[in-house]
Amino acid sequence: MRTSETMNDETPGGSGELRPTEHTELVPKKGSHSVVWKYFGFKQDDDKQSEVHCKVCSALVGTKHGNTTNLYNHLKRHHKVQYDEAVSKNSENASHPTKQTSITATIHNATPYPPNSSRHKEITAGISYHLAKDMAPINTVQHDGFRKMINILDKRYSMASRNYFSKVALPAMYNEQRAIVEAELREVRYFSATSDLWSSRTMEPYMSLTVHFIATDFTMKSRCLQTAFFPEDHTGEALAQGLKEALASWNLEEEKMTCITTDNGQNIVKAVSINNWTRLQCFGHRLHLAIENAMKDSRVDRAVGLCKKLVGSFSHSWKRRRDLAEAQNELKLPVHKLKTECPTRWGSRQAMVHRILEQLPAISHVLSLDRKVRHLIPTWQDVEILEAINNTLTPLADFTDALSGEQHVSISSVKPVLHLFETSVLAVQEDDTDFTKSLKSNILRYLQEKYRDQQTQDLLHIATMLDPRFKMNYIRDEHKATVRARLMDEMTDIAPAKQSAPSTASLVPPVKKGRKTLGSFFKAAKVNEESDPALHLEQAVSSELDSYLLTCNIDSEDDPLIWWEQNKGQYPRLSVLARKYLGIPATISPSERLFSTGGNIVTCHRSSLKPQNVDTLVFLAKNL
């Protein structure tokens, strides 16, 4: 007969659990995922893990092939606490299922793209485009941040090396883009150009060349052809030869070039003359020289010099900048920083003067509190000069910006702008001070003198007449007949596209001849009269020109190219001339923008770039 002590060891107690009589360390099931296996295991010598033992009571539990039903039943009958714990964990796992990565996704994340795969080429091309268009250093592909970003976007892409981008990807992109530009230029009937000289940060000389043309659909096109290393002496003869070679390298015929716009340097002027090309002086440079000439006054030197000292005193002291910001808030002035002057840009002088006048109350307040700089407070005489400069130059800045664009017609606006200068912008007013009157008169006189050149006048007359916004409005009466005659001569030389109609002679039955009527003699006379091709061409040209001049001018804010696209069928010869002349840029801003791009590429961190690479990178940045 069993004792009570023995009974308590083998039957469930008050807690519903069996207390094991001996403790044997059990090993867990291999590869198990179910929660219930936390409470069961196998003896260490059971290599096949065939006999399952309970870790709580060491009892042998029968189960097949890892089936957990018997295991749960054992816990439910003998170990209530452990059973409830297992069921609770199971419920939690069911409500938050673990997302298992699919086999396809695993392979996708682990297998790199082959270098010749379309996806690898696509990503590499995108990185190359970023490097070229955004003027990013090529060693960007080695930066940890950039590489991590690409890896996050696509883990299967293996970044190509820096040498690959510099020696393979970018040259290939250049060749591809050059082929596109060459294909465009083959279809060009007329083009214009701009050119300028520039020295890089490392003082290496470059010569730029841009071409501009109007496509058959009357869209304005601007293309950078080169930023070529030019180590020769910058003589007129050397520049003339360099420009010829640049056109030849692109298979551009000189006869198709309508005009080249340049600055007023003696060497480039001589080069254009040697090549016998038509040249247009840059409106921006000419206006800059006119303003510089008018500013030759000791009062201007003192006032402008004072402005520079003011800007310097605030630029080099963080305390004064802080005090200036506080004064601006107290006086309710715009919170603007002071601007400095760039000697080669007259607009920067106007911007500096304008900002000083705008912030003068705050500037005077700050300076009055500091004895060291109190002498910099402008006097009323200085303020009077600065106001005269600001009032005179401010309207001119808007005209310069408008004439410097590349995507709209600019040359035809030069004469209207000069007319506005004479009649309103630079016209002397009764309330102007003596200095203001002198400033306006000197600027206007200089411009009138420089634009008196006959070749320039002829070019501007034709361009203005071909603009449906202006036509003859800004051409003096004594010049209208000459301009008309020249335009008719050029229209006569243009052979319009011949339209061939299908022959119907074989379809028309022969008509039996009858007696001639009186009207037939008049008809024959008219046919003989029209048989003269020269007379017929002259009448057609005159009729087309008269019809164009008789139409109403379009609004001054409308786009003349849109008008020509809509009316090119009605004016076949004039529309060709419009494409020839309206594409001429009024300034050399396109070439200057190339140098700004070059300055963003040849930086202090990329000062060792070879000239050939500079040309390639500038070309891509401007043409992509």
PDB file of N, CA and C in Angstrom, residues 168-210:
ATOM      1  N   VAL A 168      34.628  56.371 -69.721  1.00  0.00           N
ATOM      2  CA  VAL A 168      33.721  55.604 -70.583  1.00  0.00           C
ATOM      3  C   VAL A 168      32.341  56.256 -70.666  1.00  0.00           C
ATOM      4  N   ALA A 169      31.671  56.396 -69.511  1.00  0.00           N
ATOM      5  CA  ALA A 169      30.268  56.832 -69.517  1.00  0.00           C
ATOM      6  C   ALA A 169      30.100  58.261 -70.031  1.00  0.00           C
ATOM      7  N   LEU A 170      30.855  59.219 -69.464  1.00  0.00           N
ATOM      8  CA  LEU A 170      30.696  60.612 -69.875  1.00  0.00           C
ATOM      9  C   LEU A 170      31.185  60.859 -71.300  1.00  0.00           C
ATOM     10  N   PRO A 171      32.320  60.305 -71.753  1.00  0.00           N
ATOM     11  CA  PRO A 171      32.674  60.460 -73.169  1.00  0.00           C
ATOM     12  C   PRO A 171      31.638  59.870 -74.113  1.00  0.00           C
ATOM     13  N   ALA A 172      31.048  58.738 -73.733  1.00  0.00           N
ATOM     14  CA  ALA A 172      30.000  58.156 -74.576  1.00  0.00           C
ATOM     15  C   ALA A 172      28.783  59.069 -74.639  1.00  0.00           C
ATOM     16  N   MET A 173      28.430  59.664 -73.495  1.00  0.00           N
ATOM     17  CA  MET A 173      27.306  60.602 -73.475  1.00  0.00           C
ATOM     18  C   MET A 173      27.612  61.834 -74.329  1.00  0.00           C
ATOM     19  N   TYR A 174      28.858  62.301 -74.280  1.00  0.00           N
ATOM     20  CA  TYR A 174      29.262  63.447 -75.112  1.00  0.00           C
ATOM     21  C   TYR A 174      29.122  63.106 -76.596  1.00  0.00           C
ATOM     22  N   ASN A 175      29.608  61.936 -76.994  1.00  0.00           N
ATOM     23  CA  ASN A 175      29.519  61.550 -78.405  1.00  0.00           C
ATOM     24  C   ASN A 175      28.068  61.433 -78.860  1.00  0.00           C
ATOM     25  N   GLU A 176      27.232  60.902 -77.989  1.00  0.00           N
ATOM     26  CA  GLU A 176      25.811  60.761 -78.325  1.00  0.00           C
ATOM     27  C   GLU A 176      25.145  62.132 -78.481  1.00  0.00           C
ATOM     28  N   GLN A 177      25.422  63.040 -77.524  1.00  0.00           N
ATOM     29  CA  GLN A 177      24.814  64.368 -77.592  1.00  0.00           C
ATOM     30  C   GLN A 177      25.383  65.170 -78.755  1.00  0.00           C
ATOM     31  N   ARG A 178      26.656  65.011 -79.046  1.00  0.00           N
ATOM     32  CA  ARG A 178      27.249  65.714 -80.182  1.00  0.00           C
ATOM     33  C   ARG A 178      26.591  65.271 -81.486  1.00  0.00           C
ATOM     34  N   ALA A 179      26.316  63.979 -81.613  1.00  0.00           N
ATOM     35  CA  ALA A 179      25.648  63.485 -82.815  1.00  0.00           C
ATOM     36  C   ALA A 179      24.267  64.112 -82.961  1.00  0.00           C
ATOM     37  N   ILE A 180      23.568  64.300 -81.838  1.00  0.00           N
ATOM     38  CA  ILE A 180      22.240  64.932 -81.883  1.00  0.00           C
ATOM     39  C   ILE A 180      22.353  66.383 -82.354  1.00  0.00           C
ATOM     40  N   VAL A 181      23.332  67.119 -81.803  1.00  0.00           N
ATOM     41  CA  VAL A 181      23.513  68.518 -82.198  1.00  0.00           C
ATOM     42  C   VAL A 181      23.926  68.612 -83.664  1.00  0.00           C
ATOM     43  N   GLU A 182      24.803  67.724 -84.106  1.00  0.00           N
ATOM     44  CA  GLU A 182      25.217  67.731 -85.512  1.00  0.00           C
ATOM     45  C   GLU A 182      24.034  67.475 -86.437  1.00  0.00           C
ATOM     46  N   ALA A 183      23.153  66.568 -86.028  1.00  0.00           N
ATOM     47  CA  ALA A 183      21.962  66.295 -86.841  1.00  0.00           C
ATOM     48  C   ALA A 183      21.061  67.532 -86.924  1.00  0.00           C
ATOM     49  N   GLU A 184      20.944  68.262 -85.820  1.00  0.00           N
ATOM     50  CA  GLU A 184      20.159  69.502 -85.840  1.00  0.00           C
ATOM     51  C   GLU A 184      20.782  70.532 -86.773  1.00  0.00           C
ATOM     52  N   LEU A 185      22.102  70.674 -86.705  1.00  0.00           N
ATOM     53  CA  LEU A 185      22.782  71.698 -87.493  1.00  0.00           C
ATOM     54  C   LEU A 185      22.748  71.378 -88.984  1.00  0.00           C
ATOM     55  N   ARG A 186      22.652  70.097 -89.346  1.00  0.00           N
ATOM     56  CA  ARG A 186      22.564  69.745 -90.772  1.00  0.00           C
ATOM     57  C   ARG A 186      21.287  70.257 -91.403  1.00  0.00           C
ATOM     58  N   GLU A 187      20.252  70.431 -90.590  1.00  0.00           N
ATOM     59  CA  GLU A 187      18.962  70.904 -91.102  1.00  0.00           C
ATOM     60  C   GLU A 187      18.831  72.420 -91.063  1.00  0.00           C
ATOM     61  N   VAL A 188      19.859  73.109 -90.546  1.00  0.00           N
ATOM     62  CA  VAL A 188      19.780  74.558 -90.380  1.00  0.00           C
ATOM     63  C   VAL A 188      20.066  75.257 -91.696  1.00  0.00           C
ATOM     64  N   ARG A 189      19.197  76.205 -92.037  1.00  0.00           N
ATOM     65  CA  ARG A 189      19.405  76.991 -93.253  1.00  0.00           C
ATOM     66  C   ARG A 189      20.234  78.235 -92.970  1.00  0.00           C
ATOM     67  N   TYR A 190      19.979  78.880 -91.838  1.00  0.00           N
ATOM     68  CA  TYR A 190      20.749  80.039 -91.403  1.00  0.00           C
ATOM     69  C   TYR A 190      20.994  79.904 -89.897  1.00  0.00           C
ATOM     70  N   PHE A 191      22.112  80.444 -89.449  1.00  0.00           N
ATOM     71  CA  PHE A 191      22.403  80.451 -88.018  1.00  0.00           C
ATOM     72  C   PHE A 191      23.196  81.701 -87.671  1.00  0.00           C
ATOM     73  N   SER A 192      23.193  82.035 -86.391  1.00  0.00           N
ATOM     74  CA  SER A 192      23.998  83.132 -85.858  1.00  0.00           C
ATOM     75  C   SER A 192      24.879  82.579 -84.754  1.00  0.00           C
ATOM     76  N   ALA A 193      25.816  83.370 -84.282  1.00  0.00           N
ATOM     77  CA  ALA A 193      26.773  82.875 -83.300  1.00  0.00           C
ATOM     78  C   ALA A 193      27.140  83.961 -82.295  1.00  0.00           C
ATOM     79  N   THR A 194      27.687  83.539 -81.169  1.00  0.00           N
ATOM     80  CA  THR A 194      28.325  84.446 -80.213  1.00  0.00           C
ATOM     81  C   THR A 194      29.660  83.826 -79.821  1.00  0.00           C
ATOM     82  N   SER A 195      30.609  84.647 -79.443  1.00  0.00           N
ATOM     83  CA  SER A 195      31.913  84.152 -79.035  1.00  0.00           C
ATOM     84  C   SER A 195      32.526  85.115 -78.026  1.00  0.00           C
ATOM     85  N   ASP A 196      33.350  84.553 -77.132  1.00  0.00           N
ATOM     86  CA  ASP A 196      34.014  85.374 -76.131  1.00  0.00           C
ATOM     87  C   ASP A 196      35.222  84.606 -75.607  1.00  0.00           C
ATOM     88  N   LEU A 197      36.096  85.287 -74.893  1.00  0.00           N
ATOM     89  CA  LEU A 197      37.294  84.697 -74.307  1.00  0.00           C
ATOM     90  C   LEU A 197      37.176  84.712 -72.792  1.00  0.00           C
ATOM     91  N   TRP A 198      37.795  83.703 -72.151  1.00  0.00           N
ATOM     92  CA  TRP A 198      37.657  83.543 -70.703  1.00  0.00           C
ATOM     93  C   TRP A 198      38.874  82.838 -70.152  1.00  0.00           C
ATOM     94  N   SER A 199      39.254  83.164 -68.934  1.00  0.00           N
ATOM     95  CA  SER A 199      40.348  82.478 -68.237  1.00  0.00           C
ATOM     96  C   SER A 199      39.781  81.766 -67.022  1.00  0.00           C
ATOM     97  N   SER A 200      40.156  80.510 -66.856  1.00  0.00           N
ATOM     98  CA  SER A 200      39.643  79.704 -65.749  1.00  0.00           C
ATOM     99  C   SER A 200      40.325  80.083 -64.443  1.00  0.00           C
ATOM    100  N   ARG A 201      39.935  79.380 -63.378  1.00  0.00           N
ATOM    101  CA  ARG A 201      40.525  79.613 -62.061  1.00  0.00           C
ATOM    102  C   ARG A 201      42.037  79.375 -62.076  1.00  0.00           C
ATOM    103  N   THR A 202      42.465  78.457 -62.940  1.00  0.00           N
ATOM    104  CA  THR A 202      43.891  78.155 -63.055  1.00  0.00           C
ATOM    105  C   THR A 202      44.554  78.986 -64.143  1.00  0.00           C
ATOM    106  N   MET A 203      43.874  80.043 -64.602  1.00  0.00           N
ATOM    107  CA  MET A 203      44.393  80.976 -65.601  1.00  0.00           C
ATOM    108  C   MET A 203      44.700  80.297 -66.933  1.00  0.00           C
ATOM    109  N   GLU A 204      43.882  79.322 -67.280  1.00  0.00           N
ATOM    110  CA  GLU A 204      43.979  78.718 -68.612  1.00  0.00           C
ATOM    111  C   GLU A 204      42.977  79.405 -69.523  1.00  0.00           C
ATOM    112  N   PRO A 205      43.404  79.855 -70.712  1.00  0.00           N
ATOM    113  CA  PRO A 205      42.509  80.625 -71.594  1.00  0.00           C
ATOM    114  C   PRO A 205      41.596  79.712 -72.414  1.00  0.00           C
ATOM    115  N   TYR A 206      40.342  80.124 -72.565  1.00  0.00           N
ATOM    116  CA  TYR A 206      39.363  79.379 -73.352  1.00  0.00           C
ATOM    117  C   TYR A 206      38.630  80.348 -74.286  1.00  0.00           C
ATOM    118  N   MET A 207      38.191  79.805 -75.409  1.00  0.00           N
ATOM    119  CA  MET A 207      37.352  80.570 -76.333  1.00  0.00           C
ATOM    120  C   MET A 207      36.038  79.826 -76.529  1.00  0.00           C
ATOM    121  N   SER A 208      34.940  80.518 -76.336  1.00  0.00           N
ATOM    122  CA  SER A 208      33.626  79.893 -76.443  1.00  0.00           C
ATOM    123  C   SER A 208      33.022  80.143 -77.822  1.00  0.00           C
ATOM    124  N   LEU A 209      32.095  79.290 -78.190  1.00  0.00           N
ATOM    125  CA  LEU A 209      31.327  79.476 -79.424  1.00  0.00           C
ATOM    126  C   LEU A 209      29.948  78.886 -79.220  1.00  0.00           C
ATOM    127  N   THR A 210      28.922  79.689 -79.403  1.00  0.00           N
ATOM    128  CA  THR A 210      27.540  79.212 -79.352  1.00  0.00           C
ATOM    129  C   THR A 210      26.860  79.546 -80.672  1.00  0.00           C
TER     130      THR A 210
END
